[in-house]
Amino acid sequence: MWRQVARGALQPWSMIASRRSSSSSVSSTVNSILLRSLKEHYLEVSKMTPPPKVSPPSPFTIIKGALDHSGPVLKRTYGDEEISLFVMRLANIIPGGGDDDGDDGINQLFLHVNISKPGQKDALHFLCGLYPDALGIHSVSMRPTLENYGFLVVPTKYNGPVFQDLDERVRDALHGYIEERGINESLFPFLQAWLYVKDHRNLMHWFKSVGTFINKHKQASEA
């Protein structure tokens, strides 16, 4: 009788162990499928042909390490001014932005132009829309600048008037101001190609880092 009771008491533990074993097996299978898929896509992306190498228009130079951080891409001096350019795609600001516009989402870049002078705590900042054949100013403001990569700080004070509300002569003069410093559509081919390389590198890194995480989790569960 005691043997029967003991046998009955052990059954739930046996069932739990069996369920754990089954759950572990399913998890291992899912991990293997995911790892295989990640590897296939990683190899596929690695074979993508990069765009032809494009140099930035003179006198702009590429900032060392720009592909590895979110700071400025190009810089130049103009008299005593230090000019830094930041760039991003519309889709990086508004997810899905440009999806319904064919190539417009690809061919529309947002360009941040930061113009600083020695001894000045604030820099003149232009937010522009950059296209293959045009450049338009969205806003002009004064912003403080950090020393690291000249990264722009979000303004905490009055950010200036709406650009389109300015008098046409003022708008034209501001366009002339940045064009004199080489800020125009000639920057588009390089920045477009540069963003392609950066996006490709980020995608490769994503596949690799997710795969590494899953693989470590898989090894830990099998130990």
Coordinates of C-alpha atoms in Angstrom, one line a residue:
M1 CA 0.0 0.0 0.0
W2 CA 2.8 2.4 1.0
R3 CA 4.5 1.6 -2.3
Q4 CA 1.4 2.5 -4.2
V5 CA 1.1 5.8 -2.4
A6 CA 4.7 6.6 -2.9
R7 CA 4.4 5.7 -6.6
G8 CA 1.4 8.0 -7.0
A9 CA 3.1 10.8 -5.2
L10 CA 6.1 10.6 -7.6
Q11 CA 4.0 10.9 -10.7
P12 CA 3.4 14.7 -10.6
W13 CA 7.2 15.3 -10.3
S14 CA 7.8 13.0 -13.2
M15 CA 5.2 14.8 -15.3
I16 CA 6.8 18.2 -14.4
A17 CA 10.3 16.9 -15.4
S18 CA 8.8 15.6 -18.6
R19 CA 7.2 19.0 -19.4
R20 CA 10.4 20.8 -18.6
S21 CA 12.3 18.5 -21.0
S22 CA 9.7 19.0 -23.7
S23 CA 9.7 22.8 -23.2
S24 CA 13.5 22.9 -23.4
S25 CA 13.4 20.8 -26.6
V26 CA 11.0 23.2 -28.2
S27 CA 13.0 26.3 -27.1
S28 CA 16.2 24.7 -28.5
T29 CA 14.4 24.1 -31.9
V30 CA 13.1 27.6 -32.1
N31 CA 16.5 29.0 -31.3
S32 CA 18.1 26.9 -34.0
I33 CA 15.6 28.0 -36.6
L34 CA 16.1 31.6 -35.6
L35 CA 19.9 31.3 -35.7
R36 CA 19.8 29.7 -39.1
S37 CA 17.5 32.4 -40.5
L38 CA 19.7 35.2 -39.0
K39 CA 22.8 33.6 -40.5
E40 CA 21.2 33.3 -44.0
H41 CA 20.1 37.0 -44.0
Y42 CA 23.5 38.1 -42.6
L43 CA 25.3 36.3 -45.5
E44 CA 22.7 37.7 -48.0
V45 CA 23.3 41.3 -46.8
S46 CA 27.0 40.8 -46.7
K47 CA 26.9 40.1 -50.5
M48 CA 25.1 43.4 -51.3
T49 CA 27.1 45.6 -53.7
P50 CA 28.0 48.9 -52.2
P51 CA 27.5 52.1 -54.2
P52 CA 30.5 53.6 -56.1
K53 CA 32.8 55.4 -53.8
V54 CA 32.0 59.2 -53.8
S55 CA 34.2 61.9 -52.3
P56 CA 32.7 64.9 -50.5
P57 CA 32.9 68.2 -52.4
S58 CA 36.0 70.3 -51.5
P59 CA 36.8 71.7 -49.0
F60 CA 34.6 69.4 -46.8
T61 CA 36.4 66.5 -45.2
I62 CA 35.0 63.4 -43.6
I63 CA 35.2 63.3 -39.8
K64 CA 37.2 60.3 -38.6
G65 CA 35.0 57.6 -37.1
A66 CA 31.8 59.2 -38.4
L67 CA 30.4 55.8 -39.4
D68 CA 30.6 54.5 -35.8
H69 CA 28.7 57.3 -34.0
S70 CA 25.7 59.6 -34.4
G71 CA 27.7 62.8 -34.6
P72 CA 28.6 65.0 -37.6
V73 CA 29.7 63.5 -40.9
L74 CA 31.5 66.4 -42.6
K75 CA 33.4 69.5 -41.5
R76 CA 35.2 72.5 -42.9
T77 CA 36.4 75.9 -41.9
Y78 CA 35.2 79.2 -43.4
G79 CA 37.3 82.1 -42.1
D80 CA 37.1 81.7 -38.3
E81 CA 34.0 79.6 -38.5
E82 CA 33.9 75.8 -37.9
I83 CA 31.1 74.2 -39.9
S84 CA 29.8 70.7 -39.1
L85 CA 27.2 68.7 -41.1
F86 CA 24.9 66.0 -39.6
V87 CA 22.7 64.0 -41.9
M88 CA 19.8 61.5 -41.5
R89 CA 17.0 60.1 -43.7
L90 CA 13.3 61.0 -43.3
A91 CA 12.6 57.4 -42.4
N92 CA 15.0 57.7 -39.4
I93 CA 12.9 60.5 -38.0
I94 CA 9.4 59.4 -39.0
P95 CA 9.2 55.5 -39.2
G96 CA 7.6 54.7 -42.5
G97 CA 8.0 58.2 -43.8
G98 CA 8.3 58.3 -47.5
D99 CA 7.0 54.7 -47.9
D100 CA 4.2 55.9 -50.2
D101 CA 6.3 58.3 -52.1
G102 CA 8.4 56.0 -54.3
D103 CA 12.0 57.3 -54.3
D104 CA 11.1 60.4 -52.4
G105 CA 11.8 58.8 -49.0
I106 CA 15.3 57.7 -50.3
N107 CA 16.1 61.0 -52.0
Q108 CA 15.0 63.2 -49.1
L109 CA 17.7 63.8 -46.5
F110 CA 17.6 66.0 -43.4
L111 CA 20.8 68.1 -43.1
H112 CA 21.8 69.8 -39.8
V113 CA 24.3 72.6 -40.4
N114 CA 26.1 73.7 -37.3
I115 CA 28.2 77.0 -37.6
S116 CA 30.3 77.9 -34.6
K117 CA 32.8 80.6 -33.9
P118 CA 35.7 80.8 -31.3
G119 CA 34.6 82.1 -27.9
Q120 CA 30.9 81.8 -28.8
K121 CA 28.8 79.6 -26.5
D122 CA 26.0 79.3 -29.1
A123 CA 26.2 78.1 -32.7
L124 CA 24.0 79.0 -35.6
H125 CA 22.0 76.0 -36.6
F126 CA 20.2 75.3 -39.9
L127 CA 17.8 72.4 -40.4
C128 CA 17.6 71.8 -44.2
G129 CA 15.9 69.4 -46.6
L130 CA 18.5 68.1 -49.0
Y131 CA 17.5 66.7 -52.4
P132 CA 19.5 65.6 -55.5
D133 CA 18.8 68.9 -57.2
A134 CA 17.9 71.4 -54.4
L135 CA 18.3 72.4 -50.8
G136 CA 15.6 74.1 -48.7
I137 CA 15.8 75.6 -45.2
H138 CA 13.3 74.4 -42.6
S139 CA 14.4 76.4 -39.6
V140 CA 17.2 78.6 -38.3
S141 CA 18.1 78.8 -34.6
M142 CA 20.8 79.5 -32.0
R143 CA 21.8 76.4 -30.1
P144 CA 24.5 75.5 -27.5
T145 CA 27.1 73.1 -28.7
L146 CA 28.9 70.2 -26.9
E147 CA 32.6 69.7 -27.3
N148 CA 32.2 66.0 -28.2
Y149 CA 31.8 65.8 -31.9
G150 CA 30.1 69.1 -31.8
F151 CA 26.8 67.3 -31.1
L152 CA 23.8 69.6 -31.1
V153 CA 21.8 70.2 -27.9
V154 CA 18.1 70.5 -28.1
P155 CA 17.3 74.2 -27.5
T156 CA 15.6 75.1 -24.2
K157 CA 14.8 78.7 -25.2
Y158 CA 13.1 80.6 -28.0
N159 CA 13.9 78.7 -31.2
G160 CA 13.3 81.5 -33.7
P161 CA 10.3 82.2 -36.0
V162 CA 8.8 79.8 -38.5
F163 CA 11.1 80.1 -41.5
Q164 CA 8.3 80.5 -44.0
D165 CA 6.9 83.4 -42.0
L166 CA 10.0 85.4 -42.5
D167 CA 10.2 88.1 -45.1
E168 CA 11.2 86.8 -48.5
R169 CA 14.3 89.0 -48.6
V170 CA 15.4 87.5 -45.2
R171 CA 14.8 84.0 -46.5
D172 CA 16.8 84.6 -49.6
A173 CA 19.6 86.2 -47.6
L174 CA 19.8 83.1 -45.3
H175 CA 19.9 80.8 -48.4
G176 CA 22.7 82.9 -49.8
Y177 CA 24.5 82.7 -46.4
I178 CA 24.8 78.9 -46.4
E179 CA 25.3 78.6 -50.1
E180 CA 28.4 80.9 -49.7
R181 CA 29.7 78.3 -47.3
G182 CA 29.2 75.4 -49.8
I183 CA 26.0 74.1 -48.3
N184 CA 24.0 73.1 -51.4
E185 CA 22.8 70.1 -53.5
S186 CA 26.4 69.2 -54.5
L187 CA 26.6 67.5 -51.0
F188 CA 23.8 65.0 -51.9
P189 CA 25.7 62.3 -53.8
F190 CA 28.3 61.8 -51.1
L191 CA 25.8 61.9 -48.2
Q192 CA 23.4 59.5 -49.9
A193 CA 26.3 57.0 -50.5
W194 CA 27.6 57.5 -47.0
L195 CA 24.2 56.8 -45.5
Y196 CA 23.9 53.6 -47.6
V197 CA 27.2 52.4 -46.2
K198 CA 26.2 53.3 -42.6
D199 CA 22.8 51.6 -42.9
H200 CA 24.5 48.5 -44.4
R201 CA 27.0 48.4 -41.5
N202 CA 24.3 48.9 -38.9
L203 CA 22.2 46.1 -40.4
M204 CA 25.2 43.7 -40.5
H205 CA 25.9 44.5 -36.9
W206 CA 22.3 44.0 -35.9
F207 CA 22.1 40.5 -37.4
K208 CA 25.4 39.6 -35.8
S209 CA 24.6 40.9 -32.3
V210 CA 21.1 39.3 -32.2
G211 CA 22.6 36.0 -33.3
T212 CA 25.3 36.2 -30.7
F213 CA 22.7 36.9 -28.0
I214 CA 20.5 34.0 -29.1
N215 CA 23.5 31.6 -29.4
K216 CA 24.7 32.4 -25.9
H217 CA 21.1 31.9 -24.5
K218 CA 21.0 28.5 -26.4
Q219 CA 24.3 27.4 -25.0
A220 CA 23.2 28.4 -21.4
S221 CA 20.0 26.4 -21.7
E222 CA 21.8 23.3 -23.0
A223 CA 24.4 23.4 -20.2

